[in-house]
Amino acid sequence: MSEPLRIGIAGLGTVGSSVAQILKNKSNSLAHRCGRPIAVTGVSARDRSKDRGFDMSGISWFDTPEQLAASPDIDVFVELVGGENGAALEGIKAAIGSGRHIVTANKALLARHGVELARACEDKGLILNFEAAVAGGIPVIKTMRESLAANDCSRVYGILNGTANYILTRMERDEISFDDCLADAQRLGYAEADPTFDVEGQDTAHKLAILTSIAFGTEVAVDQIYVEGISNISLSDIHAARDLGYRIKLLGVAQRTATGIEQRVHPTMVPLGSMIGQVDSVTNAVAIEADTVGSLLLSGPGAGGNATASAVIGDIADIAKSRPGHQEAPVFGRPANELEPYRRAGMSSHAGGYFIRLTVHDRLGVFASLAGHMAENDISLESIVQRKASNGDADAAKTVILITHESTESEVRKAVNAILDDGHLIGKPQVIRIEPAG
Ligand code: NAP
Ligand code: HSE
């Protein structure tokens, strides 16, 4: 058998410690599959005294990821620290500087620096693998980058954040509060170090930015994504969605349009009977629509130590099997220097169905005003449902739910603003986009 592949792991938290444990527990089967042993030779984290659940004897400790990346005793630098800058970025730059291959699960860092790092790795013939950065244990990067080479993509969308999907599922199923659901997701190791990234949609945006680049051959453009999170979704919205034949999911969607590529992250109504509508808890799903294959849906665990470690170790195994001196596949599926500039389709031209929930004063003329503003803005309604408001004075307030046929974002915003100006509303209107989904 050949020489061992020597691994340096920076970050020994939820993911890093799972990776180290599995590499140890499955060392024999991995060595057989890869044709050579894989050995952890160096690690770095903040607290040297913490028990990481594996035997660290014989493994060198480094005080910083940067020092680990520069060590002559590693072949692969595995970055599992997190954060778009700081120690993670310094470590990766040091690894490139010292000619080490890299594996990372860090979508925030790739969404911000991915193209620049890909260019540097491609120039030096280094591998930069990041399967775990999108949709946890689902092998979506490899599928899109390698297995779908014969395809031009028209739309890629999905449930890309396990924490948000876990929260929405438990709120619906167990009727427990948003905060309690989030605390459970943190305890289970699903959430980011700063969980606002999960609930406010930024984590989904980081992953969507990476998928968009691979799907459409464009530079990563995370700042161009329209982002709305789930913190404004109430149990009333979840119940109303179900009554109308929908479920609410936090989706990331990228699609080619006549004016450019639309990238958006927002709570979305998907049909109750659709496959994606049935994806629950920490499970993620990525749907790909492409010309040669048609439609695909990949689903699986989107977060958690072992599921994420599975993807990280798959990336390490690919490096173990790679042939030195052989030209490596480009990081984003096309050489970084040939990625096209991203051309954005503005959110105001987005067209689709809308769910609009309004709490109104129960008085004469309100319905006429609502209907009038919809008609003035060319919005045709599929349905109107009226019920007693669940909050406030039930005698004086009504909840009205409008479902529109396909309308544009700008038409809907104008109509809702005009309704607000009329002074009939109690509280803020709720607007949720509806997505056709398989
Ligand atoms: P985590 O549990 O918070 O672990 C982070 C680790 O990094 C800890 O071991 C910490 O050390 C270490 N660390 C932090 N700052 C450091 C510094 N300045 N220098 C050296 N070490 C430092 O995070 P995680 O959940 O494992 O996530 C790691 C990465 O994987 C992130 O990029 C995350 O987005 C990504 N990811 C996570 C999941 C998931 O389900 N958790 C899934 C997919 C991708 P101490 O332990 O000593 O504090
Ligand atoms: N916090 C992320 C999630 C981890 O909940 O999906 C996986 O990327």
Coordinates of C-alpha atoms and ligand atoms in Angstrom, one line a residue:
M1 CA 0.0 0.0 0.0
S2 CA 1.2 3.6 -0.7
E3 CA 2.3 6.2 1.8
P4 CA -0.5 7.5 4.1
L5 CA -2.3 10.7 3.2
R6 CA -1.5 13.1 6.1
I7 CA -4.4 15.2 7.3
G8 CA -4.4 18.4 9.4
I9 CA -7.8 19.4 10.8
A10 CA -8.4 23.0 11.9
G11 CA -11.5 23.2 14.0
L12 CA -12.6 20.3 16.3
G13 CA -16.2 21.3 17.0
T14 CA -19.3 19.5 15.8
V15 CA -17.9 18.7 12.4
G16 CA -14.2 18.5 13.0
S17 CA -14.4 16.1 15.9
S18 CA -16.8 13.8 13.9
V19 CA -14.4 13.8 11.0
A20 CA -11.5 12.8 13.3
Q21 CA -13.5 10.1 15.0
I22 CA -14.8 8.6 11.8
L23 CA -11.3 8.7 10.1
K24 CA -10.1 6.7 13.1
N25 CA -13.0 4.3 13.4
K26 CA -13.1 3.5 9.7
S27 CA -9.4 3.6 9.0
N28 CA -9.2 0.1 7.6
S29 CA -12.1 0.4 5.2
L30 CA -11.0 3.8 4.0
A31 CA -7.5 2.6 3.4
H32 CA -8.9 -0.2 1.2
R33 CA -11.2 2.1 -0.7
C34 CA -8.5 4.7 -1.3
G35 CA -5.6 2.5 -1.8
R36 CA -3.6 4.2 1.0
P37 CA -4.1 4.9 4.7
I38 CA -5.5 8.3 5.8
A39 CA -3.9 9.5 9.0
V40 CA -4.7 12.6 11.1
T41 CA -1.2 14.1 11.9
G42 CA -2.1 17.6 13.1
V43 CA -5.0 19.5 14.7
S44 CA -5.8 23.0 15.8
A45 CA -8.6 24.5 17.8
R46 CA -8.9 27.2 20.5
D47 CA -9.0 25.2 23.7
R48 CA -6.3 22.5 23.9
S49 CA -7.7 21.0 27.1
K50 CA -11.2 20.1 25.7
D51 CA -12.1 16.4 25.3
R52 CA -12.8 15.9 21.6
G53 CA -14.0 12.3 21.8
F54 CA -10.9 10.8 20.2
D55 CA -7.4 9.8 21.2
M56 CA -5.1 12.6 20.3
S57 CA -1.8 10.8 21.2
G58 CA 0.6 11.0 18.3
I59 CA -1.2 13.9 16.8
S60 CA 0.6 17.3 16.8
W61 CA -1.3 20.3 18.3
F62 CA -1.0 23.7 16.6
D63 CA -2.1 26.9 18.2
T64 CA -3.4 28.4 15.0
P65 CA -4.9 27.0 11.7
E66 CA -2.2 29.1 9.9
Q67 CA 0.6 27.2 11.7
L68 CA -1.1 23.9 11.0
A69 CA -1.5 24.7 7.3
A70 CA 2.2 25.5 7.0
S71 CA 3.4 22.3 8.7
P72 CA 5.5 20.0 6.5
D73 CA 3.8 17.0 8.2
I74 CA 0.4 17.4 6.4
D75 CA -0.7 16.9 2.8
V76 CA -4.3 18.1 3.2
F77 CA -5.5 21.1 5.2
V78 CA -9.1 20.5 6.4
E79 CA -10.7 23.8 7.5
L80 CA -13.6 23.3 9.9
V81 CA -13.3 26.5 11.9
G82 CA -16.0 28.6 10.2
G83 CA -16.4 32.3 9.5
E84 CA -15.8 34.1 6.3
N85 CA -12.5 35.7 7.3
G86 CA -10.2 35.4 10.3
A87 CA -8.5 32.2 11.2
A88 CA -10.3 30.1 8.6
L89 CA -9.2 32.4 5.7
E90 CA -5.7 32.8 7.1
G91 CA -5.4 29.0 7.3
I92 CA -6.5 28.4 3.8
K93 CA -4.2 31.1 2.4
A94 CA -1.3 29.5 4.3
A95 CA -2.2 26.1 2.9
I96 CA -2.2 27.4 -0.7
G97 CA 1.1 29.2 0.1
S98 CA 2.7 25.9 1.3
G99 CA 1.1 23.8 -1.5
R100 CA -1.4 21.8 0.5
H101 CA -4.7 20.5 -0.9
I102 CA -7.7 21.9 0.9
V103 CA -11.1 20.6 2.1
T104 CA -13.6 22.9 3.7
A105 CA -17.2 23.0 4.8
N106 CA -17.2 26.8 5.0
K107 CA -19.9 28.2 2.8
A108 CA -19.6 31.7 4.2
L109 CA -15.9 31.9 3.3
L110 CA -16.5 30.4 -0.2
A111 CA -19.4 32.7 -0.9
R112 CA -17.1 35.6 -0.2
H113 CA -13.6 34.4 -1.4
G114 CA -14.4 31.3 -3.5
V115 CA -13.4 32.6 -6.9
E116 CA -10.1 34.1 -5.7
L117 CA -9.2 31.0 -3.8
A118 CA -10.2 28.7 -6.7
R119 CA -8.0 30.8 -9.0
A120 CA -5.0 30.5 -6.6
C121 CA -5.5 26.7 -6.2
E122 CA -5.9 26.1 -10.0
D123 CA -2.7 28.1 -10.7
K124 CA -0.8 25.9 -8.3
G125 CA -2.5 22.6 -9.2
L126 CA -4.1 22.2 -5.8
I127 CA -7.4 20.6 -5.0
L128 CA -10.1 22.7 -3.2
N129 CA -13.0 20.5 -2.3
F130 CA -16.1 21.7 -0.5
E131 CA -18.9 19.1 -0.7
A132 CA -20.0 19.7 2.9
A133 CA -20.4 23.4 2.3
V134 CA -23.8 22.9 0.6
A135 CA -26.6 20.8 1.9
G136 CA -24.6 18.8 4.5
G137 CA -24.4 15.2 3.6
I138 CA -26.0 15.4 0.1
P139 CA -23.4 14.9 -2.6
V140 CA -24.8 17.8 -4.6
I141 CA -21.5 19.6 -5.6
K142 CA -20.1 16.4 -7.2
T143 CA -23.4 15.7 -8.9
M144 CA -23.6 19.1 -10.4
R145 CA -19.9 19.6 -11.2
E146 CA -19.2 16.2 -12.5
S147 CA -22.2 14.0 -13.2
L148 CA -24.3 16.8 -14.9
A149 CA -21.5 17.9 -17.3
A150 CA -23.9 17.3 -20.3
N151 CA -26.5 19.7 -19.0
D152 CA -27.4 23.4 -19.1
C153 CA -29.3 24.3 -16.0
S154 CA -32.4 26.5 -16.0
R155 CA -33.3 26.5 -12.3
V156 CA -31.8 25.2 -9.1
Y157 CA -33.7 25.5 -5.9
G158 CA -34.1 23.9 -2.6
I159 CA -34.2 23.7 1.2
L160 CA -30.6 24.4 2.0
N161 CA -30.7 25.1 5.7
G162 CA -31.3 22.3 8.2
T163 CA -31.9 24.6 11.2
A164 CA -34.6 26.6 9.5
N165 CA -36.4 23.6 8.1
Y166 CA -36.2 21.9 11.6
I167 CA -37.7 25.0 13.2
L168 CA -40.6 25.3 10.6
T169 CA -41.3 21.5 10.9
R170 CA -41.4 21.5 14.7
M171 CA -43.5 24.7 14.9
E172 CA -46.1 23.1 12.6
R173 CA -46.0 19.6 14.1
D174 CA -45.5 20.3 17.8
E175 CA -46.8 23.8 17.9
I176 CA -43.8 24.9 20.0
S177 CA -42.3 28.4 19.9
F178 CA -39.7 29.6 17.5
D179 CA -37.2 30.2 20.3
D180 CA -37.6 26.7 21.7
C181 CA -37.2 25.1 18.3
L182 CA -34.0 27.1 17.7
A183 CA -32.6 26.1 21.1
D184 CA -33.1 22.4 20.2
A185 CA -31.4 22.9 16.8
Q186 CA -28.4 24.5 18.5
R187 CA -28.3 21.6 21.0
L188 CA -28.3 19.1 18.2
G189 CA -25.3 20.8 16.5
Y190 CA -27.2 22.0 13.4
A191 CA -27.0 25.8 13.8
E192 CA -24.2 28.1 12.9
A193 CA -22.0 29.8 15.6
D194 CA -24.3 32.8 15.0
P195 CA -27.8 31.3 14.4
T196 CA -29.2 34.5 12.9
F197 CA -27.3 33.2 9.8
D198 CA -29.7 30.2 9.8
V199 CA -33.0 32.0 10.6
E200 CA -32.4 35.2 8.6
G201 CA -31.5 33.4 5.4
Q202 CA -27.8 34.3 5.0
D203 CA -26.6 30.7 5.4
T204 CA -29.0 29.7 2.6
A205 CA -27.7 32.6 0.5
H206 CA -24.1 31.5 1.0
K207 CA -25.0 28.0 -0.3
L208 CA -27.2 29.4 -3.1
A209 CA -24.3 31.6 -4.3
I210 CA -22.1 28.5 -4.6
L211 CA -24.8 26.5 -6.4
T212 CA -25.5 29.3 -8.8
S213 CA -21.9 29.5 -9.8
I214 CA -21.7 25.8 -10.6
A215 CA -25.1 25.7 -12.2
F216 CA -24.7 28.7 -14.5
G217 CA -20.9 29.1 -14.9
T218 CA -20.9 32.6 -13.3
E219 CA -18.8 34.2 -10.7
V220 CA -20.1 33.8 -7.1
A221 CA -22.3 36.8 -6.4
V222 CA -23.6 36.5 -2.8
D223 CA -24.3 40.2 -2.4
Q224 CA -26.7 40.1 -5.3
I225 CA -29.1 37.7 -3.6
Y226 CA -32.5 38.9 -2.4
V227 CA -32.7 37.5 1.2
E228 CA -35.6 37.2 3.7
G229 CA -35.5 34.9 6.7
I230 CA -38.2 33.0 8.7
S231 CA -38.3 35.0 11.9
N232 CA -41.5 36.7 10.7
I233 CA -43.3 33.5 10.0
S234 CA -46.1 32.8 12.6
L235 CA -48.1 29.8 13.5
S236 CA -51.0 31.5 11.8
D237 CA -49.1 31.6 8.5
I238 CA -48.2 27.9 8.9
H239 CA -51.8 27.0 9.6
A240 CA -53.2 29.2 6.8
A241 CA -50.8 27.7 4.4
R242 CA -51.8 24.1 5.3
D243 CA -55.5 25.0 5.0
L244 CA -54.9 26.3 1.5
G245 CA -52.9 23.3 0.4
Y246 CA -49.3 24.6 1.0
R247 CA -46.4 24.3 3.4
I248 CA -44.0 27.0 4.2
K249 CA -40.3 26.3 3.5
L250 CA -37.2 28.5 3.4
L251 CA -36.1 28.1 -0.2
G252 CA -33.1 29.3 -2.1
V253 CA -33.9 29.7 -5.7
A254 CA -31.7 30.5 -8.7
Q255 CA -33.2 30.6 -12.2
R256 CA -32.2 31.9 -15.6
T257 CA -34.6 34.6 -16.9
A258 CA -34.6 36.7 -20.1
T259 CA -32.9 39.6 -18.2
G260 CA -30.3 37.6 -16.1
I261 CA -30.1 35.2 -13.3
E262 CA -32.6 35.6 -10.4
Q263 CA -31.2 34.6 -7.0
R264 CA -33.5 34.8 -4.0
V265 CA -33.9 33.3 -0.5
H266 CA -37.3 33.7 1.2
P267 CA -40.0 31.7 3.0
T268 CA -42.0 30.1 0.3
M269 CA -45.3 28.4 -0.1
V270 CA -44.8 25.0 -1.8
P271 CA -47.6 22.6 -2.7
L272 CA -48.5 20.3 0.2
G273 CA -48.3 17.3 -2.2
S274 CA -44.9 18.2 -3.8
M275 CA -41.9 16.2 -2.9
I276 CA -40.1 19.3 -1.6
G277 CA -43.2 20.1 0.5
Q278 CA -42.7 16.8 2.3
V279 CA -39.0 17.4 3.2
D280 CA -39.0 17.8 7.0
S281 CA -36.8 18.5 9.9
V282 CA -33.1 18.8 9.3
T283 CA -33.4 17.2 5.9
N284 CA -32.4 19.3 2.9
A285 CA -33.4 18.9 -0.7
V286 CA -31.9 20.3 -3.9
A287 CA -34.0 20.3 -7.1
I288 CA -32.1 20.8 -10.4
E289 CA -33.9 21.5 -13.7
A290 CA -31.6 21.0 -16.7
D291 CA -32.0 20.4 -20.5
T292 CA -30.5 16.9 -20.9
V293 CA -31.5 15.1 -17.7
G294 CA -34.8 16.9 -17.0
S295 CA -35.6 17.3 -13.3
L296 CA -33.7 15.8 -10.4
L297 CA -34.3 16.0 -6.6
L298 CA -31.6 15.1 -4.2
S299 CA -32.5 14.9 -0.5
G300 CA -30.7 14.0 2.7
P301 CA -29.5 15.3 6.0
G302 CA -28.5 18.9 5.7
A303 CA -26.6 19.4 9.0
G304 CA -25.2 17.6 12.0
G305 CA -21.7 16.2 12.8
N306 CA -21.8 12.8 11.1
A307 CA -23.8 13.8 8.0
T308 CA -21.4 16.7 7.4
A309 CA -18.4 14.6 8.2
S310 CA -19.5 12.1 5.6
A311 CA -19.2 14.8 2.9
V312 CA -15.9 16.0 4.3
I313 CA -14.4 12.5 4.3
G314 CA -15.7 11.9 0.7
D315 CA -13.6 15.0 -0.3
I316 CA -10.6 13.7 1.6
A317 CA -10.9 10.3 -0.1
D318 CA -11.0 11.9 -3.5
I319 CA -7.7 13.6 -2.7
A320 CA -6.3 10.3 -1.5
K321 CA -7.2 8.7 -4.8
S322 CA -6.0 11.6 -7.0
R323 CA -2.9 11.1 -9.2
P324 CA 0.0 13.6 -8.6
G325 CA 0.9 15.6 -11.6
H326 CA -2.6 15.0 -13.2
Q327 CA -4.6 18.1 -14.1
E328 CA -7.3 18.5 -11.4
A329 CA -11.0 19.4 -12.3
P330 CA -11.7 23.1 -11.9
V331 CA -13.0 24.0 -8.5
F332 CA -16.4 25.5 -9.6
G333 CA -16.8 23.1 -12.6
R334 CA -15.2 25.6 -15.1
P335 CA -11.7 27.3 -14.7
A336 CA -12.1 30.2 -12.3
N337 CA -10.7 32.6 -14.9
E338 CA -13.4 31.6 -17.3
L339 CA -16.4 32.1 -15.0
E340 CA -18.7 34.7 -16.5
P341 CA -19.6 37.9 -14.7
Y342 CA -22.9 37.5 -12.9
R343 CA -25.8 39.3 -14.6
R344 CA -28.6 39.9 -12.1
A345 CA -32.3 39.8 -12.8
G346 CA -33.9 42.3 -10.3
M347 CA -36.4 41.1 -7.7
S348 CA -39.0 43.6 -8.8
S349 CA -39.5 41.7 -12.1
H350 CA -39.9 38.3 -10.3
A351 CA -43.2 36.7 -11.4
G352 CA -45.1 34.2 -9.5
G353 CA -48.1 33.6 -7.2
Y354 CA -48.4 35.4 -3.9
F355 CA -50.0 34.6 -0.5
I356 CA -51.0 37.9 1.1
R357 CA -52.4 37.8 4.7
L358 CA -54.0 41.0 6.0
T359 CA -55.6 41.8 9.3
V360 CA -58.2 44.4 8.6
H361 CA -60.8 46.5 10.5
D362 CA -64.1 44.8 10.0
R363 CA -65.9 47.7 8.4
L364 CA -67.8 48.7 5.3
G365 CA -65.7 49.3 2.2
V366 CA -62.6 47.3 3.2
F367 CA -63.2 44.5 0.7
A368 CA -64.0 47.0 -2.1
S369 CA -60.7 48.8 -1.4
L370 CA -58.7 45.6 -1.4
A371 CA -60.2 44.3 -4.6
G372 CA -59.8 47.8 -6.2
H373 CA -56.1 48.0 -5.5
M374 CA -55.5 44.5 -6.8
A375 CA -57.3 45.3 -10.0
E376 CA -55.5 48.6 -10.5
N377 CA -52.3 46.7 -10.4
D378 CA -53.4 44.0 -12.8
I379 CA -53.3 41.4 -10.1
S380 CA -55.8 38.6 -10.6
L381 CA -56.9 36.6 -7.6
E382 CA -57.1 32.9 -7.4
S383 CA -58.9 32.9 -4.0
I384 CA -59.9 35.1 -1.1
V385 CA -60.5 33.6 2.4
Q386 CA -61.9 35.6 5.3
R387 CA -61.9 34.5 8.9
K388 CA -62.0 35.9 12.4
A389 CA -58.6 37.4 13.4
S390 CA -56.8 35.1 15.8
N391 CA -55.4 38.1 17.7
G392 CA -56.9 41.5 18.6
D393 CA -60.6 42.1 19.1
A394 CA -62.3 39.4 17.0
D395 CA -65.4 41.5 16.6
A396 CA -63.6 44.4 15.1
A397 CA -60.9 42.6 13.1
K398 CA -60.9 40.0 10.3
T399 CA -58.1 38.1 8.7
V400 CA -58.2 38.2 4.9
I401 CA -56.0 35.9 2.9
L402 CA -55.5 36.6 -0.8
I403 CA -53.9 34.1 -3.2
T404 CA -52.9 35.7 -6.5
H405 CA -52.4 34.2 -9.9
E406 CA -49.0 35.0 -11.5
S407 CA -48.1 38.6 -10.7
T408 CA -44.9 40.5 -10.6
E409 CA -43.2 41.5 -7.3
S410 CA -43.5 45.2 -8.2
E411 CA -47.3 44.9 -8.9
V412 CA -47.8 43.2 -5.5
R413 CA -45.7 45.7 -3.6
K414 CA -47.6 48.6 -5.2
A415 CA -51.0 47.0 -4.3
V416 CA -50.0 46.3 -0.7
N417 CA -48.6 49.8 -0.2
A418 CA -51.8 51.3 -1.5
I419 CA -53.8 49.1 0.9
L420 CA -51.6 50.2 3.7
D421 CA -52.2 53.9 2.7
D422 CA -55.9 53.4 3.0
G423 CA -55.6 52.8 6.7
H424 CA -57.7 49.7 6.8
L425 CA -55.0 47.4 8.1
I426 CA -54.2 46.4 11.7
G427 CA -50.5 45.5 12.0
K428 CA -48.2 44.6 9.1
P429 CA -49.3 42.7 6.0
Q430 CA -47.7 39.3 5.5
V431 CA -46.6 38.5 1.9
I432 CA -45.2 35.1 1.0
R433 CA -44.2 34.0 -2.5
I434 CA -45.5 30.8 -4.0
E435 CA -43.1 28.6 -5.9
P436 CA -44.0 25.9 -8.4
A437 CA -42.2 22.8 -7.1
G438 CA -42.0 19.1 -8.0
Ligands
NAP1 P1 -18.2 24.6 15.8 O1 -18.8 23.4 16.5 O2 -18.5 25.9 16.3 O3 -16.6 24.3 15.8 C1 -15.7 25.3 15.4 C2 -14.3 24.8 15.8 O4 -13.4 25.8 15.4 C3 -14.1 24.7 17.3 O5 -13.4 23.5 17.6 C4 -13.3 25.9 17.7 O6 -12.4 25.6 18.8 C5 -12.5 26.1 16.4 N1 -12.1 27.5 16.3 C6 -12.9 28.6 16.3 N2 -12.1 29.7 16.2 C7 -10.8 29.3 16.1 C8 -9.6 30.0 15.9 N3 -9.5 31.3 15.8 N4 -8.5 29.2 15.8 C9 -8.5 27.9 15.9 N5 -9.7 27.2 16.1 C10 -10.8 27.9 16.1 O7 -18.6 24.6 14.3 P2 -19.1 23.4 13.3 O8 -20.6 23.3 13.5 O9 -18.3 22.2 13.5 O10 -18.9 24.1 11.9 C11 -17.6 24.1 11.3 C12 -17.7 24.6 9.9 O11 -18.5 23.6 9.2 C13 -18.4 25.9 9.6 O12 -17.9 26.5 8.5 C14 -19.8 25.5 9.4 O13 -20.5 26.5 8.6 C15 -19.6 24.3 8.6 N6 -20.7 23.3 8.6 C16 -21.3 23.0 9.7 C17 -22.4 22.0 9.7 C18 -23.0 21.6 10.9 O14 -24.0 20.8 10.8 N7 -22.6 21.9 12.1 C19 -22.8 21.5 8.5 C20 -22.2 21.9 7.3 C21 -21.1 22.8 7.3 P3 -12.8 25.3 20.3 O15 -13.6 24.0 20.1 O16 -11.6 25.1 21.0 O17 -13.7 26.4 20.7
HSE2 N1 -26.3 25.7 10.1 C1 -26.4 24.9 8.8 C2 -27.8 24.4 8.7 C3 -25.4 23.8 8.9 O1 -28.5 24.4 9.6 O2 -28.1 24.0 7.6 C4 -25.3 23.1 7.6 O3 -24.7 23.9 6.6

